[in-house]
XYZ file of C-alpha atoms in Angstrom:
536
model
C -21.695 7.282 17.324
C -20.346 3.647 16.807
C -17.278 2.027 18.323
C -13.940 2.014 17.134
C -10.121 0.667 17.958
C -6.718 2.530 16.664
C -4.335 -0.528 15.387
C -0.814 0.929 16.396
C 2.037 -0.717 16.038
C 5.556 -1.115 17.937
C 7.540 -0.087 14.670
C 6.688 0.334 10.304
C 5.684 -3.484 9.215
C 4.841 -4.843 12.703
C 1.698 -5.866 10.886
C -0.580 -3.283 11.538
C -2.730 -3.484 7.534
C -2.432 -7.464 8.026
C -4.387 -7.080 11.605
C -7.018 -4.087 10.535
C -7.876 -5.913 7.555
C -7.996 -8.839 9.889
C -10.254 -7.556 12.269
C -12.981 -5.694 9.627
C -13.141 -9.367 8.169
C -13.747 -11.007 11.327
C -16.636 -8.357 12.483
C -18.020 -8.329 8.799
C -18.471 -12.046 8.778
C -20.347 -11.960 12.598
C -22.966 -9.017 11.010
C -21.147 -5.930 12.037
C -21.217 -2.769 9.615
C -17.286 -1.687 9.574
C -14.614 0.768 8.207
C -11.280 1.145 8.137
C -9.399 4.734 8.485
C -6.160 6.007 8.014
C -6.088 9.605 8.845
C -2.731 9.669 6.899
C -0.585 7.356 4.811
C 2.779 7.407 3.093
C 2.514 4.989 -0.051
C 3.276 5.204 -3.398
C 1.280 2.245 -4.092
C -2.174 3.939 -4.213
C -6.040 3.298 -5.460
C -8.616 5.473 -7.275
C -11.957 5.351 -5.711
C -15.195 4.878 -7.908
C -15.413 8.505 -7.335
C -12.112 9.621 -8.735
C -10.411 9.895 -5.757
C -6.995 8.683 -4.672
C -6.260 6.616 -1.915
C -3.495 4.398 0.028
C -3.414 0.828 -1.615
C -3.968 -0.976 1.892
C -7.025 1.307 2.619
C -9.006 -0.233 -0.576
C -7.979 -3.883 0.642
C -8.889 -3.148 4.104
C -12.373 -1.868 2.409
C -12.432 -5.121 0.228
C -12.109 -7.083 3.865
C -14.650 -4.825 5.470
C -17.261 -5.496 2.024
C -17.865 -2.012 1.421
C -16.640 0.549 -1.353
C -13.430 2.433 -0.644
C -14.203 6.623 -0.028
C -11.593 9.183 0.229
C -12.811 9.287 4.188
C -11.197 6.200 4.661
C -7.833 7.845 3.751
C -8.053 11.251 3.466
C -4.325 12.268 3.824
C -1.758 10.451 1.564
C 2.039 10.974 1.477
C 3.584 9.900 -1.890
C 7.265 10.439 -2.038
C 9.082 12.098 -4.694
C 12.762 11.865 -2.947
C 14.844 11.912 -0.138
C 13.063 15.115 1.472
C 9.737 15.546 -0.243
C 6.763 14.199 -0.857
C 3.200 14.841 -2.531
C 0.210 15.791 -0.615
C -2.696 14.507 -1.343
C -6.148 16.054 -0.034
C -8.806 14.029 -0.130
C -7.997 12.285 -2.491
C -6.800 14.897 -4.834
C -3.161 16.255 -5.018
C -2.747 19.878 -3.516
C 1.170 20.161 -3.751
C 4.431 19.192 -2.353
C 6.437 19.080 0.588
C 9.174 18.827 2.001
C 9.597 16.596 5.558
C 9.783 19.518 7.883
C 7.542 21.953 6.617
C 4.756 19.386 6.404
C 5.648 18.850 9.997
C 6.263 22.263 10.882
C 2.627 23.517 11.222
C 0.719 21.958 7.877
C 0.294 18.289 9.274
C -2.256 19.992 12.603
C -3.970 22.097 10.465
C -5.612 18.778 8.664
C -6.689 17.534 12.641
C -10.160 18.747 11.887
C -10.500 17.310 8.419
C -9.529 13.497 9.607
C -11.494 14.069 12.510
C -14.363 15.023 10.613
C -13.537 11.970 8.183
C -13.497 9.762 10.934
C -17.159 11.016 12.568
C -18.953 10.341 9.121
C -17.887 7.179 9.096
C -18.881 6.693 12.489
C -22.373 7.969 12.042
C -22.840 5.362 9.204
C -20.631 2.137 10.146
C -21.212 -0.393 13.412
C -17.360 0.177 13.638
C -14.429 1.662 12.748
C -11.183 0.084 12.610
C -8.838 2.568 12.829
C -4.502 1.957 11.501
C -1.627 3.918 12.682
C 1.378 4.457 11.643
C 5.239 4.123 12.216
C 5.243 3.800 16.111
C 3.000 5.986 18.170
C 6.063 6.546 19.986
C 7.537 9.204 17.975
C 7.691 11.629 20.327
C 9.206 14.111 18.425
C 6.776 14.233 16.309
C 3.720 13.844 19.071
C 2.839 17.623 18.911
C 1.746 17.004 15.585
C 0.570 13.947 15.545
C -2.504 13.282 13.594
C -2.324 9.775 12.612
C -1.848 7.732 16.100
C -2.135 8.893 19.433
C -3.586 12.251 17.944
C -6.314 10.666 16.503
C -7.074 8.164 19.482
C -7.427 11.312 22.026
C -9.589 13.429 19.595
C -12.002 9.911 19.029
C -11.262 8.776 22.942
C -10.442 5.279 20.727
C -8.794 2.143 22.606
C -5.259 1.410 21.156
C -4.126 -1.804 20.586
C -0.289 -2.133 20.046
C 0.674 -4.516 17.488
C 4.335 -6.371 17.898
C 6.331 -8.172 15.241
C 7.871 -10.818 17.667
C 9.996 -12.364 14.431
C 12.239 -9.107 14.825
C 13.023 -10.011 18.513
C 12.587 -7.878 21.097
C 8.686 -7.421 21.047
C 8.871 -7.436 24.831
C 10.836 -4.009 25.114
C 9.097 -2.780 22.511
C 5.837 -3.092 24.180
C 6.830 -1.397 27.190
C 9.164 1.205 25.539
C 6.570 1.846 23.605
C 4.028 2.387 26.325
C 6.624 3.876 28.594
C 7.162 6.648 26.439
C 3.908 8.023 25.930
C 2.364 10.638 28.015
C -0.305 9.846 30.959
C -3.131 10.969 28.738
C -2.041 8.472 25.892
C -0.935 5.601 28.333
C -4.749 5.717 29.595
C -5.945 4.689 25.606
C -3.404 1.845 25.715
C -5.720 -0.869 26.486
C -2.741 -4.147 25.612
C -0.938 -5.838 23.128
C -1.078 -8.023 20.048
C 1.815 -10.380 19.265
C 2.462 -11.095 15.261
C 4.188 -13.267 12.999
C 4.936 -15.772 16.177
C 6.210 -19.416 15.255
C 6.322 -22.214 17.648
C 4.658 -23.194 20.802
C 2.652 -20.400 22.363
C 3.119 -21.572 26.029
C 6.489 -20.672 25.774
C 5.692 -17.274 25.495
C 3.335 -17.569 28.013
C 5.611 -16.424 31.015
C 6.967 -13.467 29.034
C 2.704 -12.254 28.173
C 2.796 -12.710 32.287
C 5.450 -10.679 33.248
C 4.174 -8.295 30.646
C 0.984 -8.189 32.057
C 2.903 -7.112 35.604
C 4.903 -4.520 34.474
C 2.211 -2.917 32.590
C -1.142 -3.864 33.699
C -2.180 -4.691 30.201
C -3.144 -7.707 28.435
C -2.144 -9.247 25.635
C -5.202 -10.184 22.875
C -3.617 -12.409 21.158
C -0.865 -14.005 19.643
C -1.078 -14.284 15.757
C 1.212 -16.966 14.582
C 3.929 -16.638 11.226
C 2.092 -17.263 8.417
C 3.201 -17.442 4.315
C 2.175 -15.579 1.801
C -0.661 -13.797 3.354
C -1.021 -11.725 -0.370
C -2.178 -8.286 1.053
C -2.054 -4.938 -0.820
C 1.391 -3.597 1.164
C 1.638 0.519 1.581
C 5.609 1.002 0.376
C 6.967 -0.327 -3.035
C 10.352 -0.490 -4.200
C 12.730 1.900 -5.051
C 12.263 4.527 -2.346
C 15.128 6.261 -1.119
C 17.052 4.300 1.359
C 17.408 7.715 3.433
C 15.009 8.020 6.564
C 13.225 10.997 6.654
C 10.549 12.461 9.181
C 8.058 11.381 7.091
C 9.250 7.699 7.032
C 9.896 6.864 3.262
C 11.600 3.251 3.754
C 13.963 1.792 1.678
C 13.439 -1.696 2.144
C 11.823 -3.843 -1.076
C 8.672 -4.666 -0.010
C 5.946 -6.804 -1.972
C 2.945 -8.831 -1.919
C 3.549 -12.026 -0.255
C 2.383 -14.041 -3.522
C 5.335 -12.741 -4.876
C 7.540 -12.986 -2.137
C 7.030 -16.382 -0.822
C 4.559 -18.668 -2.057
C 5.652 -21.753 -4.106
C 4.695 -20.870 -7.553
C 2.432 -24.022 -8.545
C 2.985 -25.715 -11.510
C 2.016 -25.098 -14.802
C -1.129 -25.873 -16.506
C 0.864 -26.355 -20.455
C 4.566 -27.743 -20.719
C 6.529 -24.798 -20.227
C 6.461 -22.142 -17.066
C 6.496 -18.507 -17.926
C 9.205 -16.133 -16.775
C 8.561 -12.627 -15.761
C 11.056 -10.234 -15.008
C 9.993 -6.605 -13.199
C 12.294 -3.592 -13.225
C 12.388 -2.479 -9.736
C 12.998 0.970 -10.832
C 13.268 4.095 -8.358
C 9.879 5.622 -6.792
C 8.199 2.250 -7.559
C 4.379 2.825 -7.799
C 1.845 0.024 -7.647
C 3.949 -2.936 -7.853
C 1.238 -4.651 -7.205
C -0.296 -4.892 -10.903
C 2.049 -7.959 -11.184
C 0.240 -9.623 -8.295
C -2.299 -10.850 -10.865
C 0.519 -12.655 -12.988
C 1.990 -14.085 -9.652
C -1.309 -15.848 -8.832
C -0.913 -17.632 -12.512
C 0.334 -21.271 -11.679
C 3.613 -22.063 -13.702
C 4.561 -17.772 -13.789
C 7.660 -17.108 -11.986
C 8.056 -13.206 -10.972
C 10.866 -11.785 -9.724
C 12.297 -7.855 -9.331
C 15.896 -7.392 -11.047
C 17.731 -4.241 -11.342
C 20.639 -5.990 -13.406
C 20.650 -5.899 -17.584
C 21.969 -9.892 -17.396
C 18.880 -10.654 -15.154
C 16.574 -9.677 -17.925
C 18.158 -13.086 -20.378
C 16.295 -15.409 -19.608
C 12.958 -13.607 -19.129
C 9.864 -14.602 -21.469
C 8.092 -10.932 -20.509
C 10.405 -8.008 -18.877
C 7.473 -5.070 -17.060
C 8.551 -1.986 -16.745
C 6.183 -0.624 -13.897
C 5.031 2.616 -12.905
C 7.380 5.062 -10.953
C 6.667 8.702 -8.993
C 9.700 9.752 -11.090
C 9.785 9.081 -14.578
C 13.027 10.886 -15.893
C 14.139 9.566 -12.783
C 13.844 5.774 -13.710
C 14.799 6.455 -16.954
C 17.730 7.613 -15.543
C 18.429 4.853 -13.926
C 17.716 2.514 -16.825
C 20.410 3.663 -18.861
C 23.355 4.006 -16.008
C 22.511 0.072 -15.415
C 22.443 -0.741 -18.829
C 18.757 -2.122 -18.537
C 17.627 0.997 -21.367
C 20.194 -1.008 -24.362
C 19.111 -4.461 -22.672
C 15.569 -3.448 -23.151
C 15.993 -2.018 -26.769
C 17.226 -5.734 -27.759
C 14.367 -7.301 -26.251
C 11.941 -5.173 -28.791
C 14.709 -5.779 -31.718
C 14.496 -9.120 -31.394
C 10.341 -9.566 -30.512
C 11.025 -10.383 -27.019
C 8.040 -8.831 -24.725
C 8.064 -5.854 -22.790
C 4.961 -4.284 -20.815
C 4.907 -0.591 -20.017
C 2.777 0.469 -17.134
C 1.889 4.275 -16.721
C 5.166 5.404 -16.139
C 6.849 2.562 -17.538
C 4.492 3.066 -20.505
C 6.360 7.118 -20.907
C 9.485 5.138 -20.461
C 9.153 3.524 -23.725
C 8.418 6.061 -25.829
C 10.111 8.463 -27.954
C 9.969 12.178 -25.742
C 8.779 12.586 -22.327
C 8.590 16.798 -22.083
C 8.466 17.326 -17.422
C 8.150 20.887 -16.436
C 6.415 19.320 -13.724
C 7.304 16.041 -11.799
C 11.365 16.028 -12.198
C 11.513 19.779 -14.215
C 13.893 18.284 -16.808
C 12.405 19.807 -19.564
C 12.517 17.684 -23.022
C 13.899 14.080 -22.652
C 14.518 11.642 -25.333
C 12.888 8.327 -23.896
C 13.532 4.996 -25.411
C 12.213 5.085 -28.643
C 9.869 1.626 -28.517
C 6.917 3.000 -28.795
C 5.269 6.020 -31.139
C 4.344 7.754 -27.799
C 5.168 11.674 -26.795
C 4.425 12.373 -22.975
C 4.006 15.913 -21.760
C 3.721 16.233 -17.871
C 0.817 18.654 -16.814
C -0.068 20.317 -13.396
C -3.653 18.205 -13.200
C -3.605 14.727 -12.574
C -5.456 11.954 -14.481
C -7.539 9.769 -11.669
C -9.918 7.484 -13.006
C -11.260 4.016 -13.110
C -11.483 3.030 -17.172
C -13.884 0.489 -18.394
C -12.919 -0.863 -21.951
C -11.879 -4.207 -24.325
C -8.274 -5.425 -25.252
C -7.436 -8.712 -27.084
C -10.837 -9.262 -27.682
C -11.529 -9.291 -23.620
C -13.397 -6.830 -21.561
C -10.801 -4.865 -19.052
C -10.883 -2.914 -15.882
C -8.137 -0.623 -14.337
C -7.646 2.341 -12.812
C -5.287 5.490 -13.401
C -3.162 7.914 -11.758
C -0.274 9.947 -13.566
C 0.465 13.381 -14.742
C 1.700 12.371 -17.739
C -0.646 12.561 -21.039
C 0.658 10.533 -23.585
C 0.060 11.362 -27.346
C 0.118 8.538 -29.357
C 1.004 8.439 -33.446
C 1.196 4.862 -34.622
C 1.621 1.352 -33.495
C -2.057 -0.975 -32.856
C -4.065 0.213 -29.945
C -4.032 -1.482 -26.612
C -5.909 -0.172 -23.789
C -5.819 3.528 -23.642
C -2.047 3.013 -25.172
C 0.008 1.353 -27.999
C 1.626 -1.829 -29.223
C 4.298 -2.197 -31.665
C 5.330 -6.011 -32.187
C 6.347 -7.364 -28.865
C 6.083 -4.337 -26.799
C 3.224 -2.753 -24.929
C 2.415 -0.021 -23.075
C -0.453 1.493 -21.030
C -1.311 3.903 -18.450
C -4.047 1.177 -16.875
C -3.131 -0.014 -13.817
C -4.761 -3.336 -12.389
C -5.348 -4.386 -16.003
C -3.968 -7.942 -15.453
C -6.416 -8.351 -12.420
C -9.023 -9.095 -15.752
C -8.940 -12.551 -16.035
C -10.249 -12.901 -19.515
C -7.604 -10.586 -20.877
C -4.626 -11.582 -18.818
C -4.921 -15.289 -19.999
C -4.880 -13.849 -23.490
C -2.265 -11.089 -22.906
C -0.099 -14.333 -21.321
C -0.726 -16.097 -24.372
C 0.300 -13.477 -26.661
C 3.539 -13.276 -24.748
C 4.121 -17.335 -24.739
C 4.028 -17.439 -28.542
C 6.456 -14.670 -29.034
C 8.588 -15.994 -26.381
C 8.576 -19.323 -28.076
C 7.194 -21.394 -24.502
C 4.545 -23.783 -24.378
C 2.831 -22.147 -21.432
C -0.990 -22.031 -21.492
C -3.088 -20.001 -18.737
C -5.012 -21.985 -16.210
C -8.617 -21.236 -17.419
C -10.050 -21.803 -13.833
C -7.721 -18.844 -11.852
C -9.860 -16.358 -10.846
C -7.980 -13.199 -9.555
C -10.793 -12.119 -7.482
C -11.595 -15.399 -6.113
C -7.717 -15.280 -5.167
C -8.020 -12.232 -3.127
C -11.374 -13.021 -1.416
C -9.926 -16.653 0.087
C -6.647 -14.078 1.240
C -8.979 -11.951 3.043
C -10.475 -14.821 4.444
C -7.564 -15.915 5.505
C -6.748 -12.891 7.516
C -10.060 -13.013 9.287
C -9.553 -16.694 10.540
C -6.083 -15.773 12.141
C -7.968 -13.134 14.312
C -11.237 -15.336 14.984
C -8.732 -18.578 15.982
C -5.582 -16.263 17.990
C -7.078 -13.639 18.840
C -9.489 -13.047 22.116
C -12.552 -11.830 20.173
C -14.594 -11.710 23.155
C -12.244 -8.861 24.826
C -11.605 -7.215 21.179
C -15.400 -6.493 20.649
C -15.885 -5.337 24.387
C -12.763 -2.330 23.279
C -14.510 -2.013 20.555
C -17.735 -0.906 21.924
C -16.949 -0.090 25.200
C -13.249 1.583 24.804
C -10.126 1.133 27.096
C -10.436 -0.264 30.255
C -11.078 2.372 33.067
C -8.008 2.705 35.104
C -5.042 1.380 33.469
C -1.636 1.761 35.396
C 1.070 4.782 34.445
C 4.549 3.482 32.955
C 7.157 5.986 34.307
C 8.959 7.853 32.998
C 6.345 8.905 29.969
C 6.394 12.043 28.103
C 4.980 15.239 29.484
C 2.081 16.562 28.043
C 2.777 18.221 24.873
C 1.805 22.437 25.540
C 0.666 22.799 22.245
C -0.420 19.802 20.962
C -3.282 19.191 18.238
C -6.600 19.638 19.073
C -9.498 19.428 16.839
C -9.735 22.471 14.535
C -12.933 23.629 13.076
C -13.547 20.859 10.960
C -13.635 21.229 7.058
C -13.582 18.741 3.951
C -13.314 21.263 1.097
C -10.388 20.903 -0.164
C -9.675 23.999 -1.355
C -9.444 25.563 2.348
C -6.904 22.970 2.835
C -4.965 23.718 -0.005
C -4.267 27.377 0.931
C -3.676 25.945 4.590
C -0.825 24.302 2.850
């Protein structure tokens, strides 16, 4: 079997995807075969493998970082939300139902041990290493009797944890002893130390607190990983999710990739920079297919939910959603649906993305996703969506604008189409678009076109760089998050957890948790998904 570590953190976005994805760079780059695994994520922003299967966005980056192929054992549980209290499960990458919060964690979240254990040992029979990424806190104790994801899957593996911080939230001190201090003495002994993130100034003045640390706890600290800007990874939660905190952990914060949120946009290559507006509708799904127009110098994106922010906007996306009849919804009460229907009066661009794409057309019929039954939709496009049971995963291959395109898809929806010019697997009527292709725009050859196209009807002088190369883009951002572990981080010590596990002897924190009496403990393990799918 090869070595692994479990990446925990003290809280959700401490940094845990930024410091996996980190770490399989950094061993990838010294020779070292590695994975990463997520027994189980909650993310509506999600992947198809090459073999159809769906996955947590992050988990395909943190392959991309590793230089391997994303597999369903990399993520075989994933959580997408479909409200306050429920979400969808998806098996392996393939969806077996919904949930609500507690019933998931009433029984049906232990009865999967065995299947990400099992996930987990393939991988470790065929990689050097396996970098392993929690989530939430591993603290949750009141959810520990379930737990498959963190301290669960660190006892079943015997894996070294290493807690990540976020010292920019202040407090990271507490947090790493509260965080220690509250697990049990079986789950204290697999916290081997700490990993300080997102720190900014002078490190020696931090120094005395990592001391006193190191007192109270009798673990190190591995490193101290300072604030950097617009680190660009592929984030697990997108917009729009309820604001209501549920057992599960659907977050409502907006959360997107750092090229959108805070890198300079560089200037443009023509006269004129290009405006792009994104409707940060509920249940947000892959957000990142704008990432692509982001990394275009002189495009400005930005994520409005007001009809007067859409004005002065060359191209206005409507992006995909877990809730269709949901967003549209939401449209109209804002007064984005009549601000939209303008736009296409008056050949002002608008881009559809899967469920964006329904969105625009005439009749979305849902016995399925939102059970609404027959909704009128826009009207832009010649489109009629009817919602079945199966969903559509798949990774398209095919030619748009006279440019070879990639993408991949994931929806319920199938879309019957009765006019208009074809585009992609959709339609295009004048200055509107639509398509159920995600990662379309990550084509270089046909985003500089599609950018074009949307220029001329929005009357700007912009012209595409002909030298940005998306993939290029993400490469140098993976790079990036290899050199902050290789230059903060103690490699030396990470590689000797890696291979050898925690440290033998490692102080209890009083008070801890007792020992959960019934916690999870590897069930006969199983991949077939349809044993799981009566389990739940």
């Amino acid at each position: 079997m090869s070595g692994g570590l479990l990446v925990a953190g003290t809280t959700s976005d401490a940094g845990k995807s930024v410091v996996t994805a980190g770490i399989c760079r950094w061993l990838v780059r010294r020779g070292v075969k590695v994975a990463p695994f997520k027994a189980q994520n909650m993310s509506l922003n999600s992947f198809v493998t090459r073999e159809g299967a769906e996955i947590g966005r992050a988990q395909a980056m943190q392959a991309q970082a590793a230089r391997v192929e994303p597999s369903a054992l990399m993520n075989p549980v994933l959580l997408k939300p479909g409200g306050d209290r429920s979400s969808q499960v998806v098996l392996m990458g393939k969806p077996v139902g919904e949930m609500s919060a507690r019933g998931y964690h009433g029984g049906r979240q232990e009865a999967l041990l065995g299947t990400v254990v099992d996930c987990l040992e393939q991988l470790r029979g065929t990689y050097d290493a396996v970098i392993c990424e929690g989530a939430g806190s591993p603290a949750e104790i009141n959810l520990r009797r379930t737990d498959i994801v963190n301290m669960g899957i660190a006892r079943a593996a015997r894996f070294p944890v290493l807690v990540v911080g976020d010292i920019d939230r202040g407090g990271v001190f507490a947090s790493f002893f509260g965080t220690t201090a509250l697990l049990s003495p079986e789950d204290q002994s697999l916290v081997a130390g700490y990993l300080v993130n997102k720190f900014r100034g002078d490190v020696s003045l931090l120094e005395p607190g990592l001391d006193m640390l190191l007192g109270l706890t009798g673990r190190r600290t591995y490193g101290v990983l300072p604030y950097t800007h617009g680190l660009g990874i592929d984030e697990e939660d997108g917009m729009g999710v309820p604001p209501a905190r549920t057992q599960l952990r659907a977050r409502g914060s907006v959360s997107m990739r750092g090229t959108v949120r805070e890198s300079v946009v560089a200037p443009p290559h023509g006269d004129d920079v290009l405006r792009v507006a994104v409707c940060a509708v509920p249940l947000m799904s892959n957000f990142t297919d704008v990432d692509a127009l982001a990394a275009e110098p002189g495009v400005v994106v930005r994520f409005v939910d007001r009809a007067d922010e859409l004005a002065d906007a060359d191209l206005v996306v409507v992006p995909g959603t877990r809730g269709t009849v949901k967003a549209l919804a939401w449209l109209r009460e804002r007064g984005l649906a009549e601000a939209l229907r303008r736009r296409a009066a008056e050949g002002r661009p608008v881009l559809g993305i899967c469920g964006g794409f329904q969105v625009l057309g005439e009749r979305i019929e849902d016995d399925v996703e939102s059970r609404a039954g027959v909704v009128d939709a826009l009207g832009l496009l010649p489109v009629r969506v009817r919602f079945g049971r199966g969903k559509v995963l798949g990774r398209p291959v095919g030619s748009a604008l006279g440019e070879p395109v990639e993408g991949y898809e994931i929806h319920h929806g199938v879309a019957e189409v009765s006019g208009g010019e074809p585009f992609l697997d959709g339609c295009r009527v004048g200055s509107v678009w639509g398509t159920h292709w995600h990662g379309s725009l990550e084509s270089d050859g046909f985003r500089r076109r599609f950018l074009a196209e949307v220029a001329r009807a929005a009357g700007r002088r912009f012209v595409a760089a002909p030298d940005t190369v998306f993939g290029a883009l993400r490469e140098e951002q993976l790079d990036r998050l290899g050199d902050l572990i290789e230059e903060h981080a103690d490699t030396d010590a990470l590689w000797r957890l890696i291979e050898g596990g925690a440290p033998v002897g490692l102080p209890f924190i009083a008070p801890g948790a007792p020992r959960a009496p019934d916690g999870p403990e590897a069930q006969p393990r199983t991949t077939d998904v349809s044993a799981n799918e009566e389990a739940l």
